[in-house]
Every structure is written in C-alpha cells, then in structure tokens.
CSV table of C-alpha atoms (C1' of nucleotides) in Angstrom, one decimal:
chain,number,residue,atom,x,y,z
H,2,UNK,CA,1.6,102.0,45.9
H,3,UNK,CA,3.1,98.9,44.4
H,4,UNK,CA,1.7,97.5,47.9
H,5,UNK,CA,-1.8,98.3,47.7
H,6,UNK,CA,-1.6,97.0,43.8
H,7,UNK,CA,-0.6,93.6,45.0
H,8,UNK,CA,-3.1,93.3,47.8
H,9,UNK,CA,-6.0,94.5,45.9
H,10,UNK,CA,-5.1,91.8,43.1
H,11,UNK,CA,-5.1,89.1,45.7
H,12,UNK,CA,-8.1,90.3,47.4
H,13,UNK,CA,-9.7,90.4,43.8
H,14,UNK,CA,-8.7,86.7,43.4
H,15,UNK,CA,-10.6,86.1,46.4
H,16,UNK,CA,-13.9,87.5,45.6
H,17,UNK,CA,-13.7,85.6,42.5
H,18,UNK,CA,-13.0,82.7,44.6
H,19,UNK,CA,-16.1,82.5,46.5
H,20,UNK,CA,-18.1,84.2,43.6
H,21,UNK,CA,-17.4,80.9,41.6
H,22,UNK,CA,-17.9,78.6,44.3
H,23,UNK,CA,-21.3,79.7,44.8
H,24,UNK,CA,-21.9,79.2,41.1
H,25,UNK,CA,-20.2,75.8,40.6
H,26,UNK,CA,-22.3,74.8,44.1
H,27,UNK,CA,-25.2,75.4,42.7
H,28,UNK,CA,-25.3,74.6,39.2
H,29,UNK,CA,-22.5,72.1,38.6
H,30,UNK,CA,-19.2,72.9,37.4
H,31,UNK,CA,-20.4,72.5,33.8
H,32,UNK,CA,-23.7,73.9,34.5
H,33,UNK,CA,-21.9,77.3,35.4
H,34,UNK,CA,-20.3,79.5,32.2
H,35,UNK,CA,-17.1,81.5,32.7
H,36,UNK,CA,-19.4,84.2,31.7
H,37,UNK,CA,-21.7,83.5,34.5
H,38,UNK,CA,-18.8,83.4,37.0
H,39,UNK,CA,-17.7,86.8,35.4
H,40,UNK,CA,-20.8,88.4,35.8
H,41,UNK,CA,-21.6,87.4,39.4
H,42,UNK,CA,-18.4,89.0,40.4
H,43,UNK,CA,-18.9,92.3,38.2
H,44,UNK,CA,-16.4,91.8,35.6
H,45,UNK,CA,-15.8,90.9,32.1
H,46,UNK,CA,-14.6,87.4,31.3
H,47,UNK,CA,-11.6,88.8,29.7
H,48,UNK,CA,-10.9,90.3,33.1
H,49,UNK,CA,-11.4,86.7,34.8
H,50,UNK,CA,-9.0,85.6,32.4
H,51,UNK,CA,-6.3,87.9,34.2
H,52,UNK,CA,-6.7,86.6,37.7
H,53,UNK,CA,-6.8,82.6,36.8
H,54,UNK,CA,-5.4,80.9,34.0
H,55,UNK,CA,-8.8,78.9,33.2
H,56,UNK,CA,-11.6,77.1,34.1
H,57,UNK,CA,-9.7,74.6,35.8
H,58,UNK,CA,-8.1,76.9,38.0
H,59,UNK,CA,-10.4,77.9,39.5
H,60,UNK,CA,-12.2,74.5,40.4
H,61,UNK,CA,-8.4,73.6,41.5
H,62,UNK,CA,-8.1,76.6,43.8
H,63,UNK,CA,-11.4,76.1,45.4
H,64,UNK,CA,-11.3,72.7,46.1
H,65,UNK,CA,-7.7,72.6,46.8
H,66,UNK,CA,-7.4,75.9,49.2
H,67,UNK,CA,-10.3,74.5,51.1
H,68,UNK,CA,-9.2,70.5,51.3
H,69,UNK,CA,-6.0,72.2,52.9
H,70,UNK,CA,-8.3,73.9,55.2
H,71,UNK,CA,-9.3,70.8,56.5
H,72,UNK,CA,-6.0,68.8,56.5
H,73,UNK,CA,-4.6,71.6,58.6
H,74,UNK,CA,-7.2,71.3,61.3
H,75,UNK,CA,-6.4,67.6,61.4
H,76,UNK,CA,-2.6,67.9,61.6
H,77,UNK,CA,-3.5,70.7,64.3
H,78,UNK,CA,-5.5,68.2,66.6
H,79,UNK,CA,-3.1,66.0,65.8
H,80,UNK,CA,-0.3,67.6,67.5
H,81,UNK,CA,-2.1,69.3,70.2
H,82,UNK,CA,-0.8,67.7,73.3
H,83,UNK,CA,-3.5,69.4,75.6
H,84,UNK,CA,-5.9,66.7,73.9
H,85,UNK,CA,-6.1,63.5,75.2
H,86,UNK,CA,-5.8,60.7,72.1
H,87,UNK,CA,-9.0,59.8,73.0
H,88,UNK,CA,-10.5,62.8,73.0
H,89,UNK,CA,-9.4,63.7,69.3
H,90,UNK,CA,-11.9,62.4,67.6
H,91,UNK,CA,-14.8,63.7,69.5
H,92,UNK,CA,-13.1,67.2,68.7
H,93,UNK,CA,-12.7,66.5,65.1
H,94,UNK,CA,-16.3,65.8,64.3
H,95,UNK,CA,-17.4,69.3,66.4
H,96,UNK,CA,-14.5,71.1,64.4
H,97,UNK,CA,-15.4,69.6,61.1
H,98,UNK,CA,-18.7,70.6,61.5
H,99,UNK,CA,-18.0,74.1,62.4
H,100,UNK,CA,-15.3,74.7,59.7
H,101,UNK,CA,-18.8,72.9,57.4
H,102,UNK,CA,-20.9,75.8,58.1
H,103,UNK,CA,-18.4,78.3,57.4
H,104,UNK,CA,-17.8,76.9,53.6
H,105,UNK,CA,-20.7,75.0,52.5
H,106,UNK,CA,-20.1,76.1,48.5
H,107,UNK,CA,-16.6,75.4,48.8
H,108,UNK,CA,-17.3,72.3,50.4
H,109,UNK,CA,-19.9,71.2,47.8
H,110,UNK,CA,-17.5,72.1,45.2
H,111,UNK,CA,-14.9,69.5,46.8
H,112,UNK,CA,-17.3,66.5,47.1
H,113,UNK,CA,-19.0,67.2,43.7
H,114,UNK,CA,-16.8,68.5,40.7
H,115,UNK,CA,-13.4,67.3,41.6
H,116,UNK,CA,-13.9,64.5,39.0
H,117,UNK,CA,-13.9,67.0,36.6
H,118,UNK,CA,-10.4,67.9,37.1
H,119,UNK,CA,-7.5,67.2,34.7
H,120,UNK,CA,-5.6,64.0,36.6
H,121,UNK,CA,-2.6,66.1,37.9
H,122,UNK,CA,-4.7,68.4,39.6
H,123,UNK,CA,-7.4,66.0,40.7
H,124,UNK,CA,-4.0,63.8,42.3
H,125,UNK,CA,-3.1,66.4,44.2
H,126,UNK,CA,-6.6,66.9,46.1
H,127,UNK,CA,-7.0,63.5,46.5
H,128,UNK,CA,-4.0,63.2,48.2
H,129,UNK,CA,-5.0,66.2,50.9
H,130,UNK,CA,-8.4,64.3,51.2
H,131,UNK,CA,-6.4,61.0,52.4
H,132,UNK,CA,-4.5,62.9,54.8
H,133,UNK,CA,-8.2,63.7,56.1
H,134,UNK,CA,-9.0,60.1,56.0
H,135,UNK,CA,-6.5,58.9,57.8
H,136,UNK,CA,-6.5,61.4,61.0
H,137,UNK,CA,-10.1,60.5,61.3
H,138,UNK,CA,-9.0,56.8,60.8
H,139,UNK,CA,-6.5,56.7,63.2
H,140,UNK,CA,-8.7,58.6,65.9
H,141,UNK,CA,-11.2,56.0,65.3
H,142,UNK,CA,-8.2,53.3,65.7
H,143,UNK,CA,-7.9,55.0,69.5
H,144,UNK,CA,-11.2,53.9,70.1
H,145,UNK,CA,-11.6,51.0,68.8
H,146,UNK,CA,-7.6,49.1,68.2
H,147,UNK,CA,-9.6,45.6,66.8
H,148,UNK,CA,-11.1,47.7,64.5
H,149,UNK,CA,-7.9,49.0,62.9
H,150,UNK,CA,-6.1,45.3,63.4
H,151,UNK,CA,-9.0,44.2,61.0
H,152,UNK,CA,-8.4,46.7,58.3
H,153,UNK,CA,-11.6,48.3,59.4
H,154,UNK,CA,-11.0,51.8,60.6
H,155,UNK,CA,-10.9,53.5,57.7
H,156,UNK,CA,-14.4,52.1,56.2
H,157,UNK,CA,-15.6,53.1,59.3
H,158,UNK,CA,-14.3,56.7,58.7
H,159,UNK,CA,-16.0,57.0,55.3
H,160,UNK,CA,-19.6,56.1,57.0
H,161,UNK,CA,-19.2,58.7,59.5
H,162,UNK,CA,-18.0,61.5,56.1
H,163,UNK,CA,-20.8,59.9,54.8
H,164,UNK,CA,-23.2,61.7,58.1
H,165,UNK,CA,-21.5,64.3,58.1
H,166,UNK,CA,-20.7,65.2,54.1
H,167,UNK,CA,-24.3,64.2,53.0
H,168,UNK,CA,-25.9,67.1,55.1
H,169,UNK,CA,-25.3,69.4,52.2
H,170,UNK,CA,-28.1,67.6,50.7
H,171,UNK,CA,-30.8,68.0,53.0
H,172,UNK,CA,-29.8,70.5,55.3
H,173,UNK,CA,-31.7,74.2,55.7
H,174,UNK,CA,-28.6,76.2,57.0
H,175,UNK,CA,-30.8,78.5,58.3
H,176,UNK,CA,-33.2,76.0,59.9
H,177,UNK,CA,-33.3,74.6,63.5
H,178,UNK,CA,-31.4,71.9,63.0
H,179,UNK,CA,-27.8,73.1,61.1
H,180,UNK,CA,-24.3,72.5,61.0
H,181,UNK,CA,-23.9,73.3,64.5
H,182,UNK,CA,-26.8,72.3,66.4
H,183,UNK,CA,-26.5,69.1,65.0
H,184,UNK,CA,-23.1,68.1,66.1
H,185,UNK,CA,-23.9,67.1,69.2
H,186,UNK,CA,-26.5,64.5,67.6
H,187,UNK,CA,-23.8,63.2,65.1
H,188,UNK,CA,-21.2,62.5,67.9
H,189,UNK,CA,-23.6,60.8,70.1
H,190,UNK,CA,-24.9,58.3,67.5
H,191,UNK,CA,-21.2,57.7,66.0
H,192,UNK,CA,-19.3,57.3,69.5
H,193,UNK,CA,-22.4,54.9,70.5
H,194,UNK,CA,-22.6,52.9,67.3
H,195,UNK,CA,-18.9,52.3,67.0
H,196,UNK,CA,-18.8,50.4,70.4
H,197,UNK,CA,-21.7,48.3,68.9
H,198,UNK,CA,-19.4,47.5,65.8
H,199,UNK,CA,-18.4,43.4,65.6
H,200,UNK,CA,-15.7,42.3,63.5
H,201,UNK,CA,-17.3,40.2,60.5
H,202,UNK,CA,-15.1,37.6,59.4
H,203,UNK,CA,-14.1,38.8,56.1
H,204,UNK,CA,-11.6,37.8,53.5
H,205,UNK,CA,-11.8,34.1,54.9
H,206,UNK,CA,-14.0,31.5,52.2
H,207,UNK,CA,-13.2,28.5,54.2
H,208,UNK,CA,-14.9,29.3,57.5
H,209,UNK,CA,-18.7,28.3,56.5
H,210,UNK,CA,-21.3,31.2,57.7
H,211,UNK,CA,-23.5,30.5,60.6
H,212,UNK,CA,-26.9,32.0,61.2
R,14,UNK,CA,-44.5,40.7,13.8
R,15,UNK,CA,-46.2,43.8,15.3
R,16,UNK,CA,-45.5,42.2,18.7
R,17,UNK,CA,-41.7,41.8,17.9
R,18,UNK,CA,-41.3,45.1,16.9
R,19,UNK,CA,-42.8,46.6,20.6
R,20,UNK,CA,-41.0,44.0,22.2
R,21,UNK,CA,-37.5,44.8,21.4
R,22,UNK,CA,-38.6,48.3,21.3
R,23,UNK,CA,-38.9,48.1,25.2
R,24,UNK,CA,-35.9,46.0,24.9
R,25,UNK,CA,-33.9,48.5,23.1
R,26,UNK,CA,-35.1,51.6,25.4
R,27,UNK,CA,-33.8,49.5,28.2
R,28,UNK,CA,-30.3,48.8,26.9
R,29,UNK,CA,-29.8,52.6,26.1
R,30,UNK,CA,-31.4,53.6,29.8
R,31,UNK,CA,-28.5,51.2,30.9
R,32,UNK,CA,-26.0,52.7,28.7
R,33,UNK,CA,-26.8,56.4,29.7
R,34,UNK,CA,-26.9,55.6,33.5
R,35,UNK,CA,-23.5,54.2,32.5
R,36,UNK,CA,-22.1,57.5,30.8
R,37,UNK,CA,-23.6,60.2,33.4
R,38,UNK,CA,-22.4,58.0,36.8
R,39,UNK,CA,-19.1,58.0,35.1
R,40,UNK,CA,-18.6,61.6,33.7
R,41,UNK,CA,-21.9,63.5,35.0
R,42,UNK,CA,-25.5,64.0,33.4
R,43,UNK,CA,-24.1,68.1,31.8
R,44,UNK,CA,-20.4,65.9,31.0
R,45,UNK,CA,-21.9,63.3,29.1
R,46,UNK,CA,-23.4,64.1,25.4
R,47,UNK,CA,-25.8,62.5,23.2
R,48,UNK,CA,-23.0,61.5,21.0
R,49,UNK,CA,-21.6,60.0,23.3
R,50,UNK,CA,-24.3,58.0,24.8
R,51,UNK,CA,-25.6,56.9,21.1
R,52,UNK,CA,-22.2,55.4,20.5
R,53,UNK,CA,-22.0,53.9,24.4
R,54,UNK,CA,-24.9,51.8,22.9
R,55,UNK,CA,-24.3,51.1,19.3
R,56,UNK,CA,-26.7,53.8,17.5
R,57,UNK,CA,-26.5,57.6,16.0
R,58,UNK,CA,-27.8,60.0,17.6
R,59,UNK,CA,-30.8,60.5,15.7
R,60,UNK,CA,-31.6,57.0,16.3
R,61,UNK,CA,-32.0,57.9,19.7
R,62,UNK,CA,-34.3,60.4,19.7
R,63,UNK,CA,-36.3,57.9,18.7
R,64,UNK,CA,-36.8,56.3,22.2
R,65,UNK,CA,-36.2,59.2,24.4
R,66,UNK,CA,-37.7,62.7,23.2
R,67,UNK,CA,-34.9,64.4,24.8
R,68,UNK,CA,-31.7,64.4,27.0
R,69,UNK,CA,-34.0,65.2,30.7
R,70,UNK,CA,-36.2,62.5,29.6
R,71,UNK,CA,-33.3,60.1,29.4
R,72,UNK,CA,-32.4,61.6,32.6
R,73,UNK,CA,-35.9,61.4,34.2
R,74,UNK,CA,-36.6,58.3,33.5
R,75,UNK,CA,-33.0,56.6,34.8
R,76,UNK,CA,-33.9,58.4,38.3
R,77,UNK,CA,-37.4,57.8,38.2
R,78,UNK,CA,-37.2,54.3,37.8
R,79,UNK,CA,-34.7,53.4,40.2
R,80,UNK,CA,-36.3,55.8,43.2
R,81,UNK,CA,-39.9,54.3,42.0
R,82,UNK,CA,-38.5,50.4,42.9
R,83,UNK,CA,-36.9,52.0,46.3
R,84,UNK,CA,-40.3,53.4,47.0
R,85,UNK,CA,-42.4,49.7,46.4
R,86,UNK,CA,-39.3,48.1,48.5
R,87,UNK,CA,-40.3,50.7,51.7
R,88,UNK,CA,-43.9,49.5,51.0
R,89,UNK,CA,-43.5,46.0,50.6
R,90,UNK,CA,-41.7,46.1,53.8
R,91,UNK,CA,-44.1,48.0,55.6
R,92,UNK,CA,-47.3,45.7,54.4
R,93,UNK,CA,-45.2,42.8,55.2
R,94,UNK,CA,-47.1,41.4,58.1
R,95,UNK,CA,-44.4,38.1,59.1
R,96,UNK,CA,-41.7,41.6,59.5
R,97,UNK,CA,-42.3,42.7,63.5
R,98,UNK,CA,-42.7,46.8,63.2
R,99,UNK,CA,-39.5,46.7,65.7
R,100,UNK,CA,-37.4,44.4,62.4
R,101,UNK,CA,-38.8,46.7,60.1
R,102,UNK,CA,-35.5,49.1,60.1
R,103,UNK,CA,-32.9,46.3,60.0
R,104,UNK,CA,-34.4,44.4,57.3
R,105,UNK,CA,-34.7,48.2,55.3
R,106,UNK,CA,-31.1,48.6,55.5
R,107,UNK,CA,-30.0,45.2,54.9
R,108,UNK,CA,-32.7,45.2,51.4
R,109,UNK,CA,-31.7,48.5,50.6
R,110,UNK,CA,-28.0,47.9,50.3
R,111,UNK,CA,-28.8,44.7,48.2
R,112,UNK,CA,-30.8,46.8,46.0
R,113,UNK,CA,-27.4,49.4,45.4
R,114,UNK,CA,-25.4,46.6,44.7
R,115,UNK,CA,-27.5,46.2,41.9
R,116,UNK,CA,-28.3,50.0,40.9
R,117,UNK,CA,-24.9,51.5,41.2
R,118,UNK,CA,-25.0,53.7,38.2
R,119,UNK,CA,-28.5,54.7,38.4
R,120,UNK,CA,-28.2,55.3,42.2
R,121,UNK,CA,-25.2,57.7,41.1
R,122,UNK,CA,-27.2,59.4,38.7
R,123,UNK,CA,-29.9,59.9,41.3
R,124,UNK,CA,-28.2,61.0,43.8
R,125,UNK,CA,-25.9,63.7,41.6
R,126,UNK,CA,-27.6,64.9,38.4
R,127,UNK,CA,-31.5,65.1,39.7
R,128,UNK,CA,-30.8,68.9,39.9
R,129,UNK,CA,-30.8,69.3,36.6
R,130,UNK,CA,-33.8,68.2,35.6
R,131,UNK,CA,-36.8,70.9,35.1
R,132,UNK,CA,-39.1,71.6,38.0
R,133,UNK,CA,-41.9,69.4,36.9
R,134,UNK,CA,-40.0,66.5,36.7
R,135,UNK,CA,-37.8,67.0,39.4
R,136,UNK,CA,-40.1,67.2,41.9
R,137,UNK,CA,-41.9,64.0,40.7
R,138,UNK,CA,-38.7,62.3,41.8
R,139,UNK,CA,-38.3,64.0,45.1
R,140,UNK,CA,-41.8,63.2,45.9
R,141,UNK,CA,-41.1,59.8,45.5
R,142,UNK,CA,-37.6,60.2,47.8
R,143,UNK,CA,-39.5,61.6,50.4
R,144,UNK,CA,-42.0,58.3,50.8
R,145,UNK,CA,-38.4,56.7,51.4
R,146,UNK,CA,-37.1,58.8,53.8
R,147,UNK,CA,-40.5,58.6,55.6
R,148,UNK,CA,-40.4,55.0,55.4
R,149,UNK,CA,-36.9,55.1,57.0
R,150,UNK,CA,-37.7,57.9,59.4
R,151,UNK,CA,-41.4,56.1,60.4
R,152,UNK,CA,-39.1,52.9,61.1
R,153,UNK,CA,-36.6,54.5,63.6
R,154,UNK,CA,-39.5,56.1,65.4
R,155,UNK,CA,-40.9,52.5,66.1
R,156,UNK,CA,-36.9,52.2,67.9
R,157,UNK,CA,-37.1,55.8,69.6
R,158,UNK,CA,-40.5,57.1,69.9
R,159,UNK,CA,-38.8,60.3,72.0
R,160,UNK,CA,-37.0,61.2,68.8
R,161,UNK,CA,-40.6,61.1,66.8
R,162,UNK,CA,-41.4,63.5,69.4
R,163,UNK,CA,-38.6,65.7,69.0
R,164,UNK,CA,-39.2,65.9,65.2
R,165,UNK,CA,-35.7,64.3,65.1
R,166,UNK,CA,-36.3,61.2,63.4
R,167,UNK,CA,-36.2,62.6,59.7
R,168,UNK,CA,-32.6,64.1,60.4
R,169,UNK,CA,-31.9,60.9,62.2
R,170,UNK,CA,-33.3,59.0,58.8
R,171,UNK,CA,-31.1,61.6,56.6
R,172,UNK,CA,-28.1,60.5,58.9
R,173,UNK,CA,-28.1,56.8,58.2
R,174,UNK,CA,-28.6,57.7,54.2
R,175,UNK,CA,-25.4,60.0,54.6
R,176,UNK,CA,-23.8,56.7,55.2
R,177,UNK,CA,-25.5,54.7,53.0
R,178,UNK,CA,-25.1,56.9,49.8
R,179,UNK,CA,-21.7,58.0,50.5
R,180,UNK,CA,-20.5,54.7,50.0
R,181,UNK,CA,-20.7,55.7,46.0
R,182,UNK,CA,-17.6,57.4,46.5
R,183,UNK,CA,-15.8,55.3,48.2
R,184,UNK,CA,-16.1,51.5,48.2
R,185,UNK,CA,-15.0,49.6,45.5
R,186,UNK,CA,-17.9,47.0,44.5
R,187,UNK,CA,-15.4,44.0,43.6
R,188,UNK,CA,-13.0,44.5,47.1
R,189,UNK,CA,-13.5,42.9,50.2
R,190,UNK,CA,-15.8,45.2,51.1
R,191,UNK,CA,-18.6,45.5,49.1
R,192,UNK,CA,-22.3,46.8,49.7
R,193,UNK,CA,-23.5,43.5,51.1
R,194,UNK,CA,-20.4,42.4,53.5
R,195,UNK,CA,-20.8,46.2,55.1
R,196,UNK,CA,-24.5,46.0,55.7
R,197,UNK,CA,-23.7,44.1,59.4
R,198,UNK,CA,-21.5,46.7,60.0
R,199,UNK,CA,-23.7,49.8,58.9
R,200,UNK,CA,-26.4,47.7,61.4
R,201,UNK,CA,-24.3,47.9,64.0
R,202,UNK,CA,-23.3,51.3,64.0
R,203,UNK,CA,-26.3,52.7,63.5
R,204,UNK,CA,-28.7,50.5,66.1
R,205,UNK,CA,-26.2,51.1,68.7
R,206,UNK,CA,-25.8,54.8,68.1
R,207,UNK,CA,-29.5,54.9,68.0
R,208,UNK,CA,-29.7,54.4,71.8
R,209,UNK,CA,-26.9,56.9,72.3
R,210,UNK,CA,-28.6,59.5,71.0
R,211,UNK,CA,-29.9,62.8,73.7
R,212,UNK,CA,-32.8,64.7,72.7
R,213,UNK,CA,-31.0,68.6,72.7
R,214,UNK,CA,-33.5,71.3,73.9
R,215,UNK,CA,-33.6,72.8,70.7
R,216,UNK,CA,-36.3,75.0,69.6
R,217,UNK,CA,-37.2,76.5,72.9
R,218,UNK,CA,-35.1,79.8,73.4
R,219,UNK,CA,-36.1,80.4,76.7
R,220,UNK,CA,-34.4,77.6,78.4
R,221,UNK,CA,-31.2,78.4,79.6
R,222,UNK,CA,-28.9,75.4,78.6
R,223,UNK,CA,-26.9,73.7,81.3
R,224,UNK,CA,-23.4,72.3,80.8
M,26,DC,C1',7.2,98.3,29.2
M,27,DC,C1',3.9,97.3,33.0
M,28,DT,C1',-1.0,96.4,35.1
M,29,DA,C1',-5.7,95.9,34.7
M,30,DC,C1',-9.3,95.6,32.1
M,31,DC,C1',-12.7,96.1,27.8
M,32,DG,C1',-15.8,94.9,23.4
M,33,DA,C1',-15.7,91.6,20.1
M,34,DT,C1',-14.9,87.4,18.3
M,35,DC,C1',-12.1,83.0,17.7
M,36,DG,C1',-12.4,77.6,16.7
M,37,DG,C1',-15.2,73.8,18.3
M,38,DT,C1',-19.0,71.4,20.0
M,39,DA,C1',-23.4,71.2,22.5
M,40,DG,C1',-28.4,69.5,22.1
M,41,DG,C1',-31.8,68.9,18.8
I,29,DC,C1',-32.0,54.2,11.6
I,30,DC,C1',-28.5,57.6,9.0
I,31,DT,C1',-26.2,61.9,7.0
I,32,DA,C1',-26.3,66.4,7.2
I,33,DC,C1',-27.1,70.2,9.2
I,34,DC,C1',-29.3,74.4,12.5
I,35,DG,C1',-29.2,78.2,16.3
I,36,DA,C1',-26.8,79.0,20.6
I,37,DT,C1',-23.5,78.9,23.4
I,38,DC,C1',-19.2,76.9,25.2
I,39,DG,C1',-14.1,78.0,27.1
I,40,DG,C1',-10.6,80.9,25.8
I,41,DT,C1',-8.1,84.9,23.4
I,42,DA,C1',-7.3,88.6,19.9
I,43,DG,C1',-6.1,93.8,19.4
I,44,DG,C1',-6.0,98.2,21.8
DNA sequence: CCTACCGATCGGTAGG
DNA sequence: CCTACCGATCGGTAGG
C-alpha cells in the first residue's frame, strides 16, 4: 500500500519530467508557463507544485538527470577493458548518437535553457558536461598525442559536439537521414579530418607568419 | 537640419539594434525586456517604440540583417570569377568565420531566438539561411560530386555549420583561440574528413546491407 | 496528522 | 522623448 503510494509518486514525477521537456524544447524555457506544463500532463498547477518545488526544478532535473546520462556512458567506455583505447572514441560518437535519438527534448533542454539556471544549479551541470568533455578529449588525445601536447584536444572535441549537438536544428527524426543512420557519416568525416589536423603555431608573437 | 535629424535617426536605430543583440545573446530574446533594453542604450521605453514598432521587429531586424550580409558574402563568393569553383569552400569558411568574429551577438540571436518570431517573419529569415546552406552545400559538391548524388551534401553542409556555430558556446573570443586562429584547423578537419566520407546505401530497402 | 490534489487568487512584472 | 498607466499573464501559494 504505502509501496504502490511511493512508486506511483515517482512515476508521476516522471511523466512530468518528459511532459516539460517537450514544452521547454519547444518553446523555450520562458516561452513555456507552469500552467502549460500542468496542463500537458493533466493536472493542475497546484498539483505540479507538489511533485517539484518550482520552475527551476524542473529545468534542473531535466537537464541534470540527462547530463548524468551521458557522463555515465562515458565513464562506462571508459572502464570497459574489452575496448581497445583506440577504439573508444569511435564507440562514443555511435553511442552518443543513439542515446541522442532516444532524448532529443531532454537534450535540447540541456544545450538551450541551462543559462537560465540559478548559478548553484547551473555549476553543477556544467561540471557533468566537463566530465563529457574531457572523455571525448582524451579519446581524441589516443588518436592524435600532438594534438593534446598542443593544448588542442579539447577544441577539437567541441567541433565534433558542434556535428553532433547542432543536428537538433535541422534534423527530421523521422526522415532518412536521423540520429542513427547518420552516425556512420559523422565518424567517417571526424576520424578522417582529424588525421588532416596541423598544429598552428599559436601563443608565439615572435615567430613571423609565412604564407 | 531635416537631413540631421534622418541621419542620426538611422544612427540611433543602429546603436539600439546593437544594444538589443547585446541583451538577447546574453539573457535570451523572451529573458530580456524592453525595460531593459531601453536602459542598455540610454532611453525609456517609450522612446523606443519610436524606432522599432515592437519587440519581434527589434528581433527581426537583428536576424535579418546579419543572415542578409551572410547571404551577399555566399554570393559575392560565388560571382567571384579570380576564386577557382574547387577554392570556393575554403575561402567560405575562412570569410565566414571572419564575419562571426565580428557578429557574435547577433549571430547568437540568430541562431537561438529566430523561433520566436511570427511565421511571416520567420520564414523570411530562414529563406535567406537556406541560400547559405545552399551556397555551402553547392560548394562541397564541386569537392564530392558522389555526395551531390547521394543528396548528401546538404547534411554534409549542416555538418560543418554544427561546428561552426557551436563555437558560440564555447570559445572565448579574447583567448588563444579565437574564431580566426581556428579557421586552419576547422579547414583541416573538415577537407580531410571530406574524402573520408562513404556514401551508405540508404534509401533503398531492398538491398541487403553487408558487414 | 498524512498524502494528493483542487479552485481561486496572491504580489509583481511583462509588452505595449 | 518622458511619466503614467492598461489588460494579461507570469511564477508561486493560500485555505480546505
């Protein structure tokens, strides 16, 4: 009795979960009322009230639950010993992009209304999101060891989130080409291009550019 | 004297378009109020409505403007008879991160709060970002005619952007690394990758895929 | 005294 | 170019 109370509150925070994320996806965090969150998942705002303390909240738990998503399939690559180092970070773009197609609002969410978080709870995301940073870093840095000498590996990191996290602009889940299908495309031109990389000689004003 | 007066009011709807692009990049288009933005730039709020009939046209016009001189820089490439079709792509990229450099907040605003513009206006803007991305797209076609073929060269185009417009988020404009020190690497990368790319058999069903 | 919720409305502020 | 406001709606909370 007490048992089934519990779980049922739980799995009503849930719904409201995803409920919101699909409204703060698609309007904007500030575009999308409390009321309109309420009423997309059937209850009164009052009753919202009882599941998360406010707005913030929920933009926290959203972003944060799946951010920790995502860290945890890093760490889990990570220490899989029946992947070669080498081999990590071809198997982090193909899960990335599967875990992508399975929470696009969530993921929108994450990448677009974080900013509007209070600074304790923005901290704490931002941290997760370096943890991502720096797995895909270092896997890069197996690859390519110059490139991490030079400071590089982690810019080179944000241009490939930059392939892979600006899909939720154009992308047509539904269409030929989606999360998955593309993957293969992604890894072909990143694993490719990154061989073609040369180390610009930055940070050093004395050394007069040649053309 | 009647000349003065339209001059600085050009002049004075320019310094408030600079002062809003400011406000929305920094706390979003739905974050930022009119208050706000006629303070940012020295006036009441009445004052101005008097340049901008309402919030979407200040909107409209910060996005339109910037997308509209991305647009003539596609075409002035593309008429540019000393650029070789086969440099047309390079010299995009390199010209197009010059042109962020300069554009930061407006790019932001572009990029983030176009979606909250009414459908009329909205799709004026996305007309105009679609003679980009064919520009783009038409460009790595001249490198990889196959991926024309495919269809693939719009994705491909979409791809390079991710990278390109991701960089908001990241990259500091006063570090080491700013938008013009990693346009060699962004070259590299991405004409590299582009011969590493396979044409997957997508779109026909019947072909059983091999491994 | 608890939980899960409701209709109604609070103090403030938005765009205009 | 300003002060003084409006209709509406915001996030959040009251009593029951």
């Amino acid at each position: 009795m007490a048992r089934k109370k519990t779980q049922s509150f739980d799995d009503q925070k849930e719904v409201i979960l995803q409920g919101a994320a699909e409204l703060f996806a698609r309007r904007g965090y500030l575009g999308a009322s409390m009321n309109d969150v309420a009423q997309a998942c059937g209850l009164s705002k009052a009753s919202l009230y009882h599941y998360y303390r406010d707005k913030d909240d929920l933009l926290a738990n959203i972003a944060e639950a799946h951010v920790a998503r995502l860290a945890e399939l890093v760490k889990s690559v990570q220490g899989d010993a029946s992947i070669a180092p080498a081999d990590r970070l071809d198997v982090l773009i193909t899960r990335f992009l599967t875990e992508y197609a399975d929470a696009q609002n969530s993921h929108r969410v994450l990448t677009e209304d974080v900013k509007f978080l209070p600074p304790v709870a923005r901290e704490r995301i931002l941290q997760l999101e370096r943890v991502v940073v720096n797995g895909f870093a270092h896997a890069i840095g197996v690859q390519r060891p110059d490139l991490a000498e030079a400071g590089l590996h982690k810019a080179v990191a944000m241009l490939l989130f930059g392939m892979l996290n600006w899909m939720f602009t154009w992308m047509r889940p539904d269409g030929a080409l989606n999360y998955v299908t593309i993957a293969p495309l992604v890894r072909d031109l990143f694993f490719r291009g990154l061989g073609g990389i040369q180390i610009p000689s930055l940070a050093k004003p004395p050394v007069p550019r040649e053309r």
